[in-house]
mmCIF file of C-alpha atoms in Angstrom:
data_model
loop_
_atom_site.group_PDB
_atom_site.id
_atom_site.type_symbol
_atom_site.label_atom_id
_atom_site.label_comp_id
_atom_site.label_asym_id
_atom_site.label_seq_id
_atom_site.Cartn_x
_atom_site.Cartn_y
_atom_site.Cartn_z
ATOM 1 C CA MET A 1 -44.995 2.410 12.875
ATOM 2 C CA THR A 2 -41.917 2.221 10.658
ATOM 3 C CA THR A 3 -40.133 5.533 10.093
ATOM 4 C CA TYR A 4 -37.642 6.260 7.345
ATOM 5 C CA TYR A 5 -34.866 8.691 6.541
ATOM 6 C CA PRO A 6 -35.535 11.057 3.605
ATOM 7 C CA PRO A 7 -35.407 9.131 0.312
ATOM 8 C CA ILE A 8 -32.418 8.949 -1.995
ATOM 9 C CA ALA A 9 -33.788 9.497 -5.483
ATOM 10 C CA TYR A 10 -32.738 8.779 -9.060
ATOM 11 C CA THR A 11 -34.540 9.844 -12.250
ATOM 12 C CA VAL A 12 -34.107 7.411 -15.147
ATOM 13 C CA PRO A 13 -32.606 9.128 -18.232
ATOM 14 C CA ALA A 14 -33.750 8.304 -21.763
ATOM 15 C CA GLU A 15 -30.721 6.158 -22.567
ATOM 16 C CA GLU A 16 -31.514 3.832 -19.662
ATOM 17 C CA GLU A 17 -35.111 3.095 -20.633
ATOM 18 C CA GLY A 18 -35.819 -0.621 -20.562
ATOM 19 C CA MET A 19 -33.205 -1.466 -17.934
ATOM 20 C CA LEU A 20 -34.142 -3.657 -15.024
ATOM 21 C CA LEU A 21 -34.862 -1.782 -11.818
ATOM 22 C CA LYS A 22 -32.292 -4.060 -10.149
ATOM 23 C CA THR A 23 -29.647 -2.812 -12.585
ATOM 24 C CA ILE A 24 -30.534 0.813 -11.868
ATOM 25 C CA LEU A 25 -30.246 0.200 -8.138
ATOM 26 C CA GLN A 26 -26.929 -1.636 -8.334
ATOM 27 C CA LYS A 27 -25.168 0.040 -11.264
ATOM 28 C CA ARG A 28 -26.528 3.591 -11.224
ATOM 29 C CA MET A 29 -27.408 4.181 -7.570
ATOM 30 C CA ASP A 30 -24.561 1.923 -6.357
ATOM 31 C CA VAL A 31 -26.660 0.089 -3.784
ATOM 32 C CA SER A 32 -24.695 -2.850 -2.386
ATOM 33 C CA ARG A 33 -26.157 -6.365 -2.372
ATOM 34 C CA LYS A 34 -26.328 -6.313 1.406
ATOM 35 C CA LEU A 35 -28.244 -3.034 1.517
ATOM 36 C CA LEU A 36 -30.461 -4.088 -1.376
ATOM 37 C CA SER A 37 -31.517 -7.178 0.573
ATOM 38 C CA ARG A 38 -32.451 -4.975 3.545
ATOM 39 C CA LEU A 39 -34.405 -2.521 1.424
ATOM 40 C CA LYS A 40 -36.467 -5.282 -0.201
ATOM 41 C CA LEU A 41 -37.743 -6.348 3.225
ATOM 42 C CA THR A 42 -39.215 -2.954 4.139
ATOM 43 C CA GLU A 43 -42.535 -1.526 2.957
ATOM 44 C CA ARG A 44 -41.132 1.716 1.506
ATOM 45 C CA GLY A 45 -37.549 0.541 0.989
ATOM 46 C CA ILE A 46 -37.705 0.593 -2.817
ATOM 47 C CA THR A 47 -40.336 2.471 -4.814
ATOM 48 C CA LEU A 48 -40.848 3.298 -8.484
ATOM 49 C CA ASN A 49 -42.889 6.443 -9.038
ATOM 50 C CA GLY A 50 -44.068 6.156 -5.442
ATOM 51 C CA GLU A 51 -45.202 2.529 -5.682
ATOM 52 C CA ARG A 52 -43.600 -0.563 -4.209
ATOM 53 C CA VAL A 53 -42.538 -2.891 -7.038
ATOM 54 C CA TYR A 54 -40.393 -5.938 -7.712
ATOM 55 C CA ILE A 55 -36.827 -5.116 -8.705
ATOM 56 C CA SER A 56 -37.278 -7.331 -11.793
ATOM 57 C CA VAL A 57 -39.493 -4.722 -13.507
ATOM 58 C CA HIS A 58 -38.220 -2.664 -16.437
ATOM 59 C CA VAL A 59 -37.978 1.108 -16.059
ATOM 60 C CA ARG A 60 -38.946 3.894 -18.428
ATOM 61 C CA ALA A 61 -37.356 7.252 -19.116
ATOM 62 C CA GLY A 62 -38.415 9.771 -16.490
ATOM 63 C CA ASP A 63 -39.267 7.156 -13.857
ATOM 64 C CA LEU A 64 -38.451 8.159 -10.294
ATOM 65 C CA VAL A 65 -36.582 5.506 -8.345
ATOM 66 C CA GLU A 66 -36.345 6.036 -4.585
ATOM 67 C CA ILE A 67 -34.779 4.093 -1.750
ATOM 68 C CA ARG A 68 -35.632 4.634 1.899
ATOM 69 C CA MET A 69 -33.742 3.318 4.909
ATOM 70 C CA GLU A 70 -35.414 2.718 8.239
ATOM 71 C CA THR A 71 -34.361 5.043 11.037
ATOM 72 C CA GLU A 72 -32.046 3.507 13.630
ATOM 73 C CA THR A 73 -30.480 4.308 16.980
ATOM 74 C CA SER A 74 -27.513 2.934 18.906
ATOM 75 C CA GLU A 75 -29.529 1.550 21.803
ATOM 76 C CA ASP A 76 -26.463 -0.101 23.340
ATOM 77 C CA ILE A 77 -24.614 3.228 23.707
ATOM 78 C CA LEU A 78 -25.380 5.363 26.774
ATOM 79 C CA PRO A 79 -26.005 9.022 25.827
ATOM 80 C CA GLN A 80 -23.685 11.384 27.705
ATOM 81 C CA PRO A 81 -23.314 15.180 27.430
ATOM 82 C CA ILE A 82 -19.715 15.098 26.197
ATOM 83 C CA PRO A 83 -18.655 18.133 24.125
ATOM 84 C CA PHE A 84 -16.987 17.628 20.750
ATOM 85 C CA ASP A 85 -16.034 19.839 17.819
ATOM 86 C CA ILE A 86 -18.233 19.524 14.698
ATOM 87 C CA LEU A 87 -16.483 20.291 11.390
ATOM 88 C CA TYR A 88 -19.427 19.457 9.114
ATOM 89 C CA GLU A 89 -22.900 17.952 9.303
ATOM 90 C CA ASP A 90 -25.791 17.201 6.962
ATOM 91 C CA GLU A 91 -28.494 14.506 6.921
ATOM 92 C CA HIS A 92 -25.998 11.935 5.668
ATOM 93 C CA LEU A 93 -22.718 12.740 7.438
ATOM 94 C CA LEU A 94 -21.208 14.045 10.641
ATOM 95 C CA VAL A 95 -17.517 15.013 10.573
ATOM 96 C CA VAL A 96 -15.834 15.875 13.866
ATOM 97 C CA ASN A 97 -12.460 16.928 15.215
ATOM 98 C CA LYS A 98 -11.742 14.208 17.783
ATOM 99 C CA PRO A 99 -9.683 15.349 20.766
ATOM 100 C CA ALA A 100 -6.661 13.353 21.875
ATOM 101 C CA GLY A 101 -7.371 10.972 24.739
ATOM 102 C CA MET A 102 -10.941 10.174 23.671
ATOM 103 C CA ILE A 103 -11.886 6.648 22.590
ATOM 104 C CA VAL A 104 -14.080 6.565 19.476
ATOM 105 C CA HIS A 105 -16.407 3.673 20.313
ATOM 106 C CA PRO A 106 -17.239 1.882 23.591
ATOM 107 C CA THR A 107 -15.078 -1.171 24.169
ATOM 108 C CA HIS A 108 -14.623 -3.709 26.931
ATOM 109 C CA GLY A 109 -13.783 -1.716 30.031
ATOM 110 C CA HIS A 110 -14.621 1.629 28.390
ATOM 111 C CA TYR A 111 -18.400 1.849 28.075
ATOM 112 C CA THR A 112 -18.681 5.566 28.797
ATOM 113 C CA GLY A 113 -16.765 8.736 28.088
ATOM 114 C CA THR A 114 -16.298 7.905 24.405
ATOM 115 C CA LEU A 115 -16.999 9.987 21.327
ATOM 116 C CA ALA A 116 -19.930 7.673 20.576
ATOM 117 C CA ASN A 117 -21.536 8.498 23.941
ATOM 118 C CA GLY A 118 -21.281 12.204 23.163
ATOM 119 C CA VAL A 119 -22.571 11.928 19.589
ATOM 120 C CA VAL A 120 -25.551 9.758 20.588
ATOM 121 C CA HIS A 121 -26.473 12.316 23.264
ATOM 122 C CA TYR A 122 -26.126 15.162 20.751
ATOM 123 C CA TRP A 123 -28.511 13.466 18.294
ATOM 124 C CA ALA A 124 -30.981 12.577 21.035
ATOM 125 C CA HIS A 125 -30.979 16.191 22.240
ATOM 126 C CA LYS A 126 -31.940 17.252 18.702
ATOM 127 C CA LYS A 127 -34.590 14.496 18.628
ATOM 128 C CA GLU A 128 -32.846 12.822 15.704
ATOM 129 C CA ARG A 129 -32.480 9.051 15.232
ATOM 130 C CA TYR A 130 -29.173 7.765 13.903
ATOM 131 C CA ARG A 131 -26.926 4.834 14.606
ATOM 132 C CA PHE A 132 -23.307 5.658 15.422
ATOM 133 C CA ARG A 133 -21.335 4.487 12.361
ATOM 134 C CA PRO A 134 -17.728 5.728 12.254
ATOM 135 C CA VAL A 135 -16.363 5.210 8.753
ATOM 136 C CA HIS A 136 -12.820 4.804 10.083
ATOM 137 C CA ARG A 137 -11.048 4.810 13.452
ATOM 138 C CA LEU A 138 -8.458 6.909 15.198
ATOM 139 C CA ASP A 139 -6.344 5.680 18.095
ATOM 140 C CA GLN A 140 -7.385 6.990 21.488
ATOM 141 C CA GLU A 141 -4.378 9.322 21.685
ATOM 142 C CA THR A 142 -4.627 10.527 18.076
ATOM 143 C CA SER A 143 -6.524 13.759 17.444
ATOM 144 C CA GLY A 144 -8.183 15.044 14.302
ATOM 145 C CA VAL A 145 -10.731 14.522 11.539
ATOM 146 C CA LEU A 146 -13.157 11.620 11.912
ATOM 147 C CA ALA A 147 -16.121 10.898 9.622
ATOM 148 C CA ILE A 148 -19.344 9.306 10.886
ATOM 149 C CA ALA A 149 -22.014 8.017 8.508
ATOM 150 C CA LYS A 150 -25.646 8.556 9.436
ATOM 151 C CA ASN A 151 -27.073 5.665 7.427
ATOM 152 C CA PRO A 152 -25.945 2.378 5.822
ATOM 153 C CA TYR A 153 -25.826 3.876 2.310
ATOM 154 C CA SER A 154 -23.403 6.635 3.285
ATOM 155 C CA HIS A 155 -21.271 4.199 5.272
ATOM 156 C CA GLN A 156 -21.115 1.804 2.331
ATOM 157 C CA HIS A 157 -20.045 4.491 -0.137
ATOM 158 C CA ILE A 158 -17.279 6.025 1.931
ATOM 159 C CA SER A 159 -16.009 2.592 2.966
ATOM 160 C CA GLU A 160 -15.829 1.564 -0.693
ATOM 161 C CA GLN A 161 -13.867 4.697 -1.514
ATOM 162 C CA MET A 162 -11.405 3.777 1.227
ATOM 163 C CA LEU A 163 -11.045 0.227 -0.075
ATOM 164 C CA ASN A 164 -10.455 1.597 -3.590
ATOM 165 C CA GLY A 165 -7.816 4.079 -2.419
ATOM 166 C CA ALA A 166 -9.978 7.067 -3.345
ATOM 167 C CA VAL A 167 -9.947 8.643 0.129
ATOM 168 C CA ASP A 168 -7.073 11.021 0.890
ATOM 169 C CA LYS A 169 -6.094 10.833 4.577
ATOM 170 C CA ARG A 170 -3.310 13.178 5.686
ATOM 171 C CA TYR A 171 -1.679 13.208 9.099
ATOM 172 C CA ILE A 172 0.817 15.467 10.824
ATOM 173 C CA ALA A 173 3.332 13.877 13.182
ATOM 174 C CA LEU A 174 6.170 15.244 15.291
ATOM 175 C CA VAL A 175 8.908 12.613 15.292
ATOM 176 C CA HIS A 176 12.323 12.072 16.821
ATOM 177 C CA GLY A 177 15.207 12.911 14.500
ATOM 178 C CA VAL A 178 14.885 13.536 10.772
ATOM 179 C CA PRO A 179 14.071 10.644 8.409
ATOM 180 C CA VAL A 180 16.600 9.995 5.658
ATOM 181 C CA PRO A 181 15.565 10.481 2.904
ATOM 182 C CA GLU A 182 13.250 13.332 3.855
ATOM 183 C CA ARG A 183 10.453 12.080 1.620
ATOM 184 C CA GLY A 184 9.447 8.700 0.320
ATOM 185 C CA ASP A 185 7.288 5.631 0.736
ATOM 186 C CA ILE A 186 7.489 3.157 3.586
ATOM 187 C CA ASP A 187 6.497 -0.197 2.119
ATOM 188 C CA GLY A 188 6.544 -2.538 5.089
ATOM 189 C CA PRO A 189 4.062 -5.394 5.678
ATOM 190 C CA ILE A 190 2.450 -5.203 9.134
ATOM 191 C CA ASP A 191 1.144 -7.905 11.437
ATOM 192 C CA ARG A 192 0.763 -8.593 15.148
ATOM 193 C CA ASP A 193 3.855 -9.008 17.263
ATOM 194 C CA PRO A 194 3.787 -12.724 18.261
ATOM 195 C CA LEU A 195 5.380 -11.825 21.614
ATOM 196 C CA GLU A 196 2.999 -8.924 22.339
ATOM 197 C CA PRO A 197 -0.257 -9.366 20.358
ATOM 198 C CA HIS A 198 -1.517 -5.848 21.152
ATOM 199 C CA ARG A 199 1.503 -4.442 19.281
ATOM 200 C CA ARG A 200 2.171 -4.475 15.539
ATOM 201 C CA ILE A 201 5.477 -4.992 13.758
ATOM 202 C CA VAL A 202 6.878 -4.845 10.244
ATOM 203 C CA THR A 203 7.368 -8.427 9.106
ATOM 204 C CA PRO A 204 7.760 -10.076 5.666
ATOM 205 C CA ASP A 205 4.709 -12.242 6.351
ATOM 206 C CA GLY A 206 2.494 -9.294 7.301
ATOM 207 C CA TYR A 207 -0.314 -7.548 5.461
ATOM 208 C CA PRO A 208 0.720 -5.121 2.668
ATOM 209 C CA SER A 209 1.090 -1.647 4.178
ATOM 210 C CA LEU A 210 2.168 1.572 2.481
ATOM 211 C CA THR A 211 2.727 5.031 3.980
ATOM 212 C CA ARG A 212 3.916 8.108 2.068
ATOM 213 C CA TYR A 213 5.779 10.712 4.106
ATOM 214 C CA GLU A 214 7.452 14.084 3.679
ATOM 215 C CA VAL A 215 9.415 16.153 6.168
ATOM 216 C CA LYS A 216 7.802 19.588 6.403
ATOM 217 C CA GLU A 217 10.070 21.183 8.988
ATOM 218 C CA ARG A 218 13.358 20.244 10.656
ATOM 219 C CA TYR A 219 14.254 21.046 14.255
ATOM 220 C CA PRO A 220 17.488 20.485 16.197
ATOM 221 C CA SER A 221 16.222 17.238 17.692
ATOM 222 C CA ALA A 222 13.150 16.283 15.681
ATOM 223 C CA SER A 223 11.021 16.973 12.627
ATOM 224 C CA LYS A 224 7.489 17.679 11.518
ATOM 225 C CA VAL A 225 6.258 15.107 9.010
ATOM 226 C CA GLU A 226 3.182 14.956 6.789
ATOM 227 C CA LEU A 227 1.957 11.419 6.119
ATOM 228 C CA LYS A 228 -0.521 9.970 3.668
ATOM 229 C CA LEU A 229 -1.994 6.556 4.366
ATOM 230 C CA LEU A 230 -2.209 4.405 1.237
ATOM 231 C CA THR A 231 -3.416 1.438 3.295
ATOM 232 C CA GLY A 232 -5.182 1.389 6.655
ATOM 233 C CA ARG A 233 -3.518 -1.024 9.060
ATOM 234 C CA THR A 234 -3.801 -0.741 12.836
ATOM 235 C CA HIS A 235 -1.083 1.588 14.232
ATOM 236 C CA GLN A 236 0.316 1.898 10.687
ATOM 237 C CA ILE A 237 1.935 5.328 10.992
ATOM 238 C CA ARG A 238 3.369 4.589 14.414
ATOM 239 C CA VAL A 239 4.811 1.249 13.304
ATOM 240 C CA HIS A 240 6.189 2.533 10.014
ATOM 241 C CA MET A 241 7.867 5.615 11.470
ATOM 242 C CA THR A 242 9.446 3.483 14.185
ATOM 243 C CA SER A 243 10.680 1.055 11.514
ATOM 244 C CA ILE A 244 12.734 3.800 9.821
ATOM 245 C CA GLY A 245 14.156 5.117 13.100
ATOM 246 C CA SER A 246 11.860 8.110 13.604
ATOM 247 C CA PRO A 247 9.271 7.083 16.208
ATOM 248 C CA LEU A 248 6.562 9.533 17.136
ATOM 249 C CA ILE A 249 7.369 11.801 20.043
ATOM 250 C CA GLY A 250 5.425 10.729 23.125
ATOM 251 C CA ASP A 251 4.525 7.253 21.846
ATOM 252 C CA ARG A 252 4.686 4.920 24.841
ATOM 253 C CA MET A 253 4.055 1.728 22.869
ATOM 254 C CA TYR A 254 6.449 2.257 19.951
ATOM 255 C CA ARG A 255 9.333 3.900 21.760
ATOM 256 C CA HIS A 256 12.631 5.298 20.555
ATOM 257 C CA PRO A 257 15.277 2.507 20.456
ATOM 258 C CA VAL A 258 17.533 4.509 22.798
ATOM 259 C CA TYR A 259 15.334 3.343 25.703
ATOM 260 C CA ASP A 260 16.779 -0.139 25.202
ATOM 261 C CA ALA A 261 20.357 0.978 24.545
ATOM 262 C CA ALA A 262 23.269 1.140 26.980
ATOM 263 C CA GLY A 263 26.430 3.191 27.465
ATOM 264 C CA PRO A 264 27.334 6.848 28.135
ATOM 265 C CA ALA A 265 26.362 8.041 24.631
ATOM 266 C CA ALA A 266 22.992 6.349 24.896
ATOM 267 C CA ALA A 267 22.419 7.865 28.324
ATOM 268 C CA ALA A 268 22.955 11.376 26.954
ATOM 269 C CA GLU A 269 20.612 10.778 24.031
ATOM 270 C CA LEU A 270 18.046 9.151 26.318
ATOM 271 C CA GLU A 271 17.887 12.304 28.413
ATOM 272 C CA ALA A 272 16.946 14.372 25.361
ATOM 273 C CA VAL A 273 14.515 11.820 23.964
ATOM 274 C CA SER A 274 12.706 11.228 27.252
ATOM 275 C CA ALA A 275 12.397 14.983 27.837
ATOM 276 C CA LEU A 276 10.539 15.379 24.539
ATOM 277 C CA ASP A 277 8.333 12.347 25.180
ATOM 278 C CA ALA A 278 7.379 13.730 28.589
ATOM 279 C CA ALA A 279 6.601 17.145 27.086
ATOM 280 C CA ILE A 280 3.416 15.919 25.391
ATOM 281 C CA GLY A 281 2.483 12.655 27.116
ATOM 282 C CA ARG A 282 0.810 11.083 24.073
ATOM 283 C CA GLN A 283 1.906 10.214 20.566
ATOM 284 C CA ALA A 284 2.244 13.453 18.625
ATOM 285 C CA LEU A 285 -0.080 12.428 15.790
ATOM 286 C CA HIS A 286 -2.944 14.433 14.307
ATOM 287 C CA ALA A 287 -5.377 13.545 11.498
ATOM 288 C CA ALA A 288 -5.191 16.898 9.733
ATOM 289 C CA ARG A 289 -7.146 16.353 6.509
ATOM 290 C CA LEU A 290 -9.707 13.978 5.038
ATOM 291 C CA ILE A 291 -10.858 14.148 1.411
ATOM 292 C CA PHE A 292 -13.561 11.990 -0.159
ATOM 293 C CA ALA A 293 -16.569 12.205 -2.478
ATOM 294 C CA HIS A 294 -19.878 12.897 -0.772
ATOM 295 C CA PRO A 295 -21.975 9.701 -0.902
ATOM 296 C CA ILE A 296 -25.031 11.451 -2.332
ATOM 297 C CA HIS A 297 -24.024 14.330 -4.626
ATOM 298 C CA ARG A 298 -20.559 12.769 -5.273
ATOM 299 C CA ARG A 299 -18.694 16.070 -5.160
ATOM 300 C CA GLU A 300 -15.247 15.959 -3.574
ATOM 301 C CA MET A 301 -15.206 17.384 -0.054
ATOM 302 C CA THR A 302 -12.217 18.373 2.068
ATOM 303 C CA PHE A 303 -12.320 18.428 5.866
ATOM 304 C CA GLU A 304 -9.467 19.885 7.913
ATOM 305 C CA ALA A 305 -8.698 20.158 11.610
ATOM 306 C CA PRO A 306 -6.051 22.559 12.951
ATOM 307 C CA LEU A 307 -3.120 21.278 14.954
ATOM 308 C CA PRO A 308 -4.255 20.848 18.597
ATOM 309 C CA PRO A 309 -2.765 23.059 21.351
ATOM 310 C CA ASP A 310 -0.525 20.353 22.840
ATOM 311 C CA MET A 311 1.156 19.717 19.478
ATOM 312 C CA GLU A 312 1.452 23.456 18.823
ATOM 313 C CA GLU A 313 3.185 23.877 22.181
ATOM 314 C CA LEU A 314 5.542 20.986 21.451
ATOM 315 C CA GLU A 315 6.282 22.428 18.018
ATOM 316 C CA ALA A 316 7.139 25.804 19.572
ATOM 317 C CA ARG A 317 9.488 24.058 21.994
ATOM 318 C CA LEU A 318 11.174 22.138 19.189
ATOM 319 C CA ARG A 319 11.891 25.383 17.368
ATOM 320 C CA LYS A 320 13.961 26.669 20.305
ATOM 321 C CA PRO A 321 17.429 25.104 19.987
ATOM 322 C CA GLN A 322 18.466 26.232 23.455
ATOM 323 C CA GLU A 323 15.701 24.102 25.010
ATOM 324 C CA THR A 324 16.452 20.869 23.152
ATOM 325 C CA LYS A 325 19.579 18.830 22.709
ATOM 326 C CA GLN A 326 20.807 17.871 19.279
ATOM 327 C CA ILE A 327 19.848 14.348 18.233
ATOM 328 C CA PRO A 328 21.567 12.939 15.121
ATOM 329 C CA ASN A 329 19.607 12.393 11.937
ATOM 330 C CA ASN A 330 18.384 8.849 11.442
ATOM 331 C CA GLN A 331 19.988 6.423 9.056
ATOM 332 C CA THR A 332 17.957 4.100 6.833
#
């Protein structure tokens, strides 16, 4: 027996009388072509006043249009009792505060211990059926706000907002030195490093990439920076901050250039830089805020996650000048 999620409904207003049902679905309910094709194949996928109809029919004022999606599960993901912090949940969305060190989705060599394993177990424990659909990704070592859609419609709508630049993603990073200027845009195309394909670099032939940053606090050897992603490339913040001479503290892939330098001056700076990197052991990057319009009621929603303990501890250390050595400001 086919089971469905609760319907998403739309009542036809007087000014839309006579429109095709297909137009209502695509232009008023914003159902994508892909989802529309899926809905047409299911018994209760599309109904008009409770009856299954062709989408070529004309609607009348007051008609009730409903779409229903079949329930799904992630059968290829092993449920595991892994705790995670829930920031928000309703029948359409789950928003969590991902801890640093946790992979979002199972990958080759990492089939267990991921956020997906924990979320699937959580839903199964509540006897709920959903497929794990993260709307965006966070690096394994990045903590913070992550949105998960519970059905194709919600996933489609938030993804479209991201593609249209309507989603506000804010990050907090602790970086080496102080960027000069202390606020601005980093407009640097990003692509794979041809010598190390798992890395990304800024290159003229890369994909357009734009990050907005602002220094929020200066320390003797580092700074606290707020970043807004205006595009969503892999490792974008890490690559862009490295490109302007302020790599993230603790980042083992995109390291401070002093690691490759030589001479007495470099040795002294290396001691200070490596001490900070070792103090946290992962890139000091946190997804602090996520703002988007809810896919159903369309009201703007803001989700925030506090700075995790390891970044708070590093921040406290950075504020103590006697425990850190002075590192010169960066030059652009």
